[in-house]
């Protein structure tokens, strides 16, 4: 298996029943990873033994596809699958507007979507409604193309952690949001770069 730097792959993804199949058409469930050029392979990362190429399916996700006969040849099946994909839409960008109540609480929840394939791993901020629709495969959004995440985002308080005797007594905006992004980046590559302003929305 060729070497890929970690910045060029998405590791430790999970294929549920009906989402993936091998090049021979056999259903695959379990871990997989995506390379920078959009190719998908079985295994948690490029070092997984017996890693094999995979392709996405939309079985059990679309009522129309549930009626596709298993006797159809691959060309017919792929044509029908492409037709169903064309009916799905991408999420639209969203810009959160914290309320006075949010500032009293000191935090908001933010939602993001990232393309599962491609060389850039495009990221956009989305609304909670779009997040829920993508998470639950509804609303006509293309959940096979977009992966989602929600994160806590601190918007009020001190800029830096307040410590007494080296013990944090009050969480700071910058330090807290940095910790959140460090953890989210493990499974959502590119979010740290996208959210470069750790003080965004802060007061």
Short mmCIF file of C-alpha atoms in Angstrom, two decimals:
data_model
loop_
_atom_site.label_atom_id
_atom_site.label_comp_id
_atom_site.label_asym_id
_atom_site.label_seq_id
_atom_site.Cartn_x
_atom_site.Cartn_y
_atom_site.Cartn_z
CA UNK A 1 0.00 0.00 0.00
CA UNK A 2 1.45 3.43 -0.96
CA UNK A 3 2.40 5.81 1.82
CA UNK A 4 -0.07 8.59 2.59
CA UNK A 5 0.65 11.37 5.11
CA UNK A 6 -2.09 11.68 7.71
CA UNK A 7 -3.08 15.07 6.33
CA UNK A 8 -4.07 13.33 3.08
CA UNK A 9 -6.35 10.61 4.44
CA UNK A 10 -9.41 10.24 6.64
CA UNK A 11 -8.92 7.28 8.94
CA UNK A 12 -11.14 5.16 11.19
CA UNK A 13 -14.46 5.59 9.39
CA UNK A 14 -17.21 2.99 9.88
CA UNK A 15 -19.32 1.41 7.15
CA UNK A 16 -22.79 0.40 8.27
CA UNK A 17 -24.88 -2.27 6.52
CA UNK A 18 -25.88 -1.17 3.04
CA UNK A 19 -23.33 1.64 2.75
CA UNK A 20 -20.29 -0.05 1.18
CA UNK A 21 -19.44 -2.93 -1.10
CA UNK A 22 -16.28 -4.47 -2.53
CA UNK A 23 -15.33 -4.20 -6.18
CA UNK A 24 -16.93 -7.64 -6.60
CA UNK A 25 -20.28 -6.39 -5.33
CA UNK A 26 -20.10 -8.04 -1.90
CA UNK A 27 -21.50 -5.94 0.97
CA UNK A 28 -18.88 -4.63 3.38
CA UNK A 29 -19.33 -3.48 6.97
CA UNK A 30 -16.57 -2.32 9.27
CA UNK A 31 -13.73 0.18 9.31
CA UNK A 32 -12.57 2.05 6.23
CA UNK A 33 -10.46 5.05 5.24
CA UNK A 34 -10.52 7.60 2.42
CA UNK A 35 -7.48 8.86 0.50
CA UNK A 36 -6.98 12.44 -0.70
CA UNK A 37 -8.23 11.55 -4.18
CA UNK A 38 -11.54 10.18 -2.91
CA UNK A 39 -10.71 6.48 -3.08
CA UNK A 40 -12.05 4.25 -0.31
CA UNK A 41 -10.37 1.18 1.20
CA UNK A 42 -11.27 -1.34 3.88
CA UNK A 43 -9.41 -1.17 7.17
CA UNK A 44 -8.94 1.63 9.65
CA UNK A 45 -5.88 3.04 7.84
CA UNK A 46 -3.42 2.23 5.02
CA UNK A 47 -1.49 -0.10 7.31
CA UNK A 48 -4.47 -2.42 7.89
CA UNK A 49 -3.80 -5.96 6.58
CA UNK A 50 -5.65 -7.19 3.48
CA UNK A 51 -7.04 -3.73 2.71
CA UNK A 52 -9.33 -3.79 -0.35
CA UNK A 53 -10.91 -1.09 -2.55
CA UNK A 54 -14.52 -0.24 -1.69
CA UNK A 55 -17.34 1.63 -3.41
CA UNK A 56 -20.32 3.38 -1.88
CA UNK A 57 -23.89 2.19 -2.22
CA UNK A 58 -27.17 3.79 -1.19
CA UNK A 59 -28.96 0.55 -0.35
CA UNK A 60 -31.56 0.85 2.39
CA UNK A 61 -31.16 4.66 2.33
CA UNK A 62 -33.50 5.44 -0.51
CA UNK A 63 -36.96 4.01 -1.05
CA UNK A 64 -36.51 3.98 -4.79
CA UNK A 65 -33.33 1.96 -4.58
CA UNK A 66 -34.97 -0.59 -2.30
CA UNK A 67 -36.94 -1.74 -5.34
CA UNK A 68 -33.86 -2.39 -7.50
CA UNK A 69 -33.74 -6.04 -8.50
CA UNK A 70 -30.60 -7.94 -7.46
CA UNK A 71 -30.64 -9.55 -10.94
CA UNK A 72 -29.72 -6.26 -12.64
CA UNK A 73 -26.22 -6.10 -14.09
CA UNK A 74 -23.68 -3.67 -12.68
CA UNK A 75 -24.12 -1.10 -15.46
CA UNK A 76 -27.88 -0.93 -14.93
CA UNK A 77 -27.49 -0.76 -11.16
CA UNK A 78 -24.89 2.01 -11.35
CA UNK A 79 -27.10 3.98 -13.72
CA UNK A 80 -30.03 3.78 -11.31
CA UNK A 81 -27.81 4.64 -8.36
CA UNK A 82 -26.48 7.73 -10.16
CA UNK A 83 -30.03 8.80 -10.92
CA UNK A 84 -30.99 8.61 -7.25
CA UNK A 85 -27.85 10.48 -6.22
CA UNK A 86 -28.78 13.31 -8.56
CA UNK A 87 -32.01 13.81 -6.61
CA UNK A 88 -30.12 14.52 -3.38
CA UNK A 89 -28.88 18.01 -2.53
CA UNK A 90 -25.95 19.45 -0.61
CA UNK A 91 -26.42 21.35 2.66
CA UNK A 92 -26.31 25.15 2.58
CA UNK A 93 -23.88 27.27 4.63
CA UNK A 94 -25.13 28.77 7.87
CA UNK A 95 -23.84 31.64 9.99
CA UNK A 96 -24.78 31.35 13.69
CA UNK A 97 -25.96 34.44 15.55
CA UNK A 98 -25.56 34.01 19.32
CA UNK A 99 -28.37 35.47 21.40
CA UNK A 100 -28.06 37.38 24.70
CA UNK A 101 -29.16 34.15 26.40
CA UNK A 102 -26.30 32.29 24.69
CA UNK A 103 -23.82 34.83 26.06
CA UNK A 104 -25.24 34.36 29.53
CA UNK A 105 -24.70 30.61 29.18
CA UNK A 106 -21.24 31.28 27.79
CA UNK A 107 -21.44 28.76 24.97
CA UNK A 108 -23.17 27.67 21.79
CA UNK A 109 -23.30 24.44 19.82
CA UNK A 110 -21.96 24.67 16.28
CA UNK A 111 -22.57 22.23 13.44
CA UNK A 112 -20.32 21.42 10.50
CA UNK A 113 -20.38 19.27 7.38
CA UNK A 114 -17.36 18.00 5.45
CA UNK A 115 -17.21 16.27 2.10
CA UNK A 116 -16.28 12.62 2.51
CA UNK A 117 -14.21 12.54 -0.69
CA UNK A 118 -12.25 14.85 -2.95
CA UNK A 119 -8.83 16.40 -2.53
CA UNK A 120 -9.83 19.41 -0.41
CA UNK A 121 -12.27 17.87 2.10
CA UNK A 122 -14.54 20.94 1.81
CA UNK A 123 -16.01 22.08 5.14
CA UNK A 124 -18.97 24.36 5.81
CA UNK A 125 -20.89 25.43 8.89
CA UNK A 126 -24.52 24.29 8.77
CA UNK A 127 -27.71 24.75 10.79
CA UNK A 128 -28.92 22.31 13.42
CA UNK A 129 -31.74 21.29 11.07
CA UNK A 130 -29.28 20.36 8.32
CA UNK A 131 -27.14 18.55 10.87
CA UNK A 132 -30.12 16.50 12.07
CA UNK A 133 -31.20 15.72 8.50
CA UNK A 134 -27.74 14.56 7.46
CA UNK A 135 -27.34 12.52 10.65
CA UNK A 136 -30.65 10.75 10.07
CA UNK A 137 -30.58 10.44 6.26
CA UNK A 138 -33.62 12.63 5.69
CA UNK A 139 -34.63 15.97 4.24
CA UNK A 140 -33.28 15.12 0.79
CA UNK A 141 -29.68 15.94 1.78
CA UNK A 142 -26.80 13.89 0.41
CA UNK A 143 -25.65 12.10 3.56
CA UNK A 144 -23.49 9.73 1.52
CA UNK A 145 -21.29 12.67 0.49
CA UNK A 146 -21.27 14.75 3.69
CA UNK A 147 -20.03 13.82 7.15
CA UNK A 148 -21.19 15.96 10.09
CA UNK A 149 -20.01 16.95 13.55
CA UNK A 150 -21.28 19.17 16.36
CA UNK A 151 -19.00 20.95 18.81
CA UNK A 152 -19.21 23.05 21.95
CA UNK A 153 -17.94 26.62 21.40
CA UNK A 154 -17.21 29.02 24.26
CA UNK A 155 -18.21 32.63 23.58
CA UNK A 156 -17.89 34.43 26.92
CA UNK A 157 -15.55 34.48 29.88
CA UNK A 158 -11.82 35.18 30.19
CA UNK A 159 -9.74 34.81 27.07
CA UNK A 160 -7.28 32.46 28.78
CA UNK A 161 -7.68 29.81 31.44
CA UNK A 162 -7.54 31.17 34.95
CA UNK A 163 -5.32 29.07 37.19
CA UNK A 164 -4.58 29.06 40.90
CA UNK A 165 -1.61 26.97 42.04
CA UNK A 166 -1.49 25.53 38.53
CA UNK A 167 -5.08 24.32 38.82
CA UNK A 168 -7.57 25.64 36.28
CA UNK A 169 -10.33 27.44 38.14
CA UNK A 170 -12.03 29.05 35.16
CA UNK A 171 -11.94 28.02 31.53
CA UNK A 172 -10.77 30.59 29.01
CA UNK A 173 -12.34 31.14 25.59
CA UNK A 174 -9.17 30.59 23.54
CA UNK A 175 -7.87 27.64 25.53
CA UNK A 176 -11.25 25.92 25.71
CA UNK A 177 -11.97 26.25 22.00
CA UNK A 178 -8.47 25.03 21.20
CA UNK A 179 -9.04 21.91 23.30
CA UNK A 180 -12.37 21.30 21.58
CA UNK A 181 -10.78 21.56 18.13
CA UNK A 182 -7.83 19.37 19.04
CA UNK A 183 -10.24 16.61 20.01
CA UNK A 184 -12.58 17.12 17.02
CA UNK A 185 -9.70 17.11 14.51
CA UNK A 186 -9.01 13.44 15.27
CA UNK A 187 -12.09 12.39 13.32
CA UNK A 188 -12.87 15.57 11.37
CA UNK A 189 -9.75 16.58 9.49
CA UNK A 190 -9.54 20.25 8.53
CA UNK A 191 -11.78 21.71 11.24
CA UNK A 192 -8.86 23.38 13.06
CA UNK A 193 -7.83 25.15 9.90
CA UNK A 194 -11.42 26.14 9.13
CA UNK A 195 -11.95 27.61 12.61
CA UNK A 196 -8.71 29.56 12.85
CA UNK A 197 -10.26 32.36 14.95
CA UNK A 198 -10.61 30.90 18.43
CA UNK A 199 -12.24 34.10 19.64
CA UNK A 200 -15.03 34.06 17.03
CA UNK A 201 -18.35 35.34 18.48
CA UNK A 202 -16.69 36.04 21.85
CA UNK A 203 -17.47 38.97 24.11
#
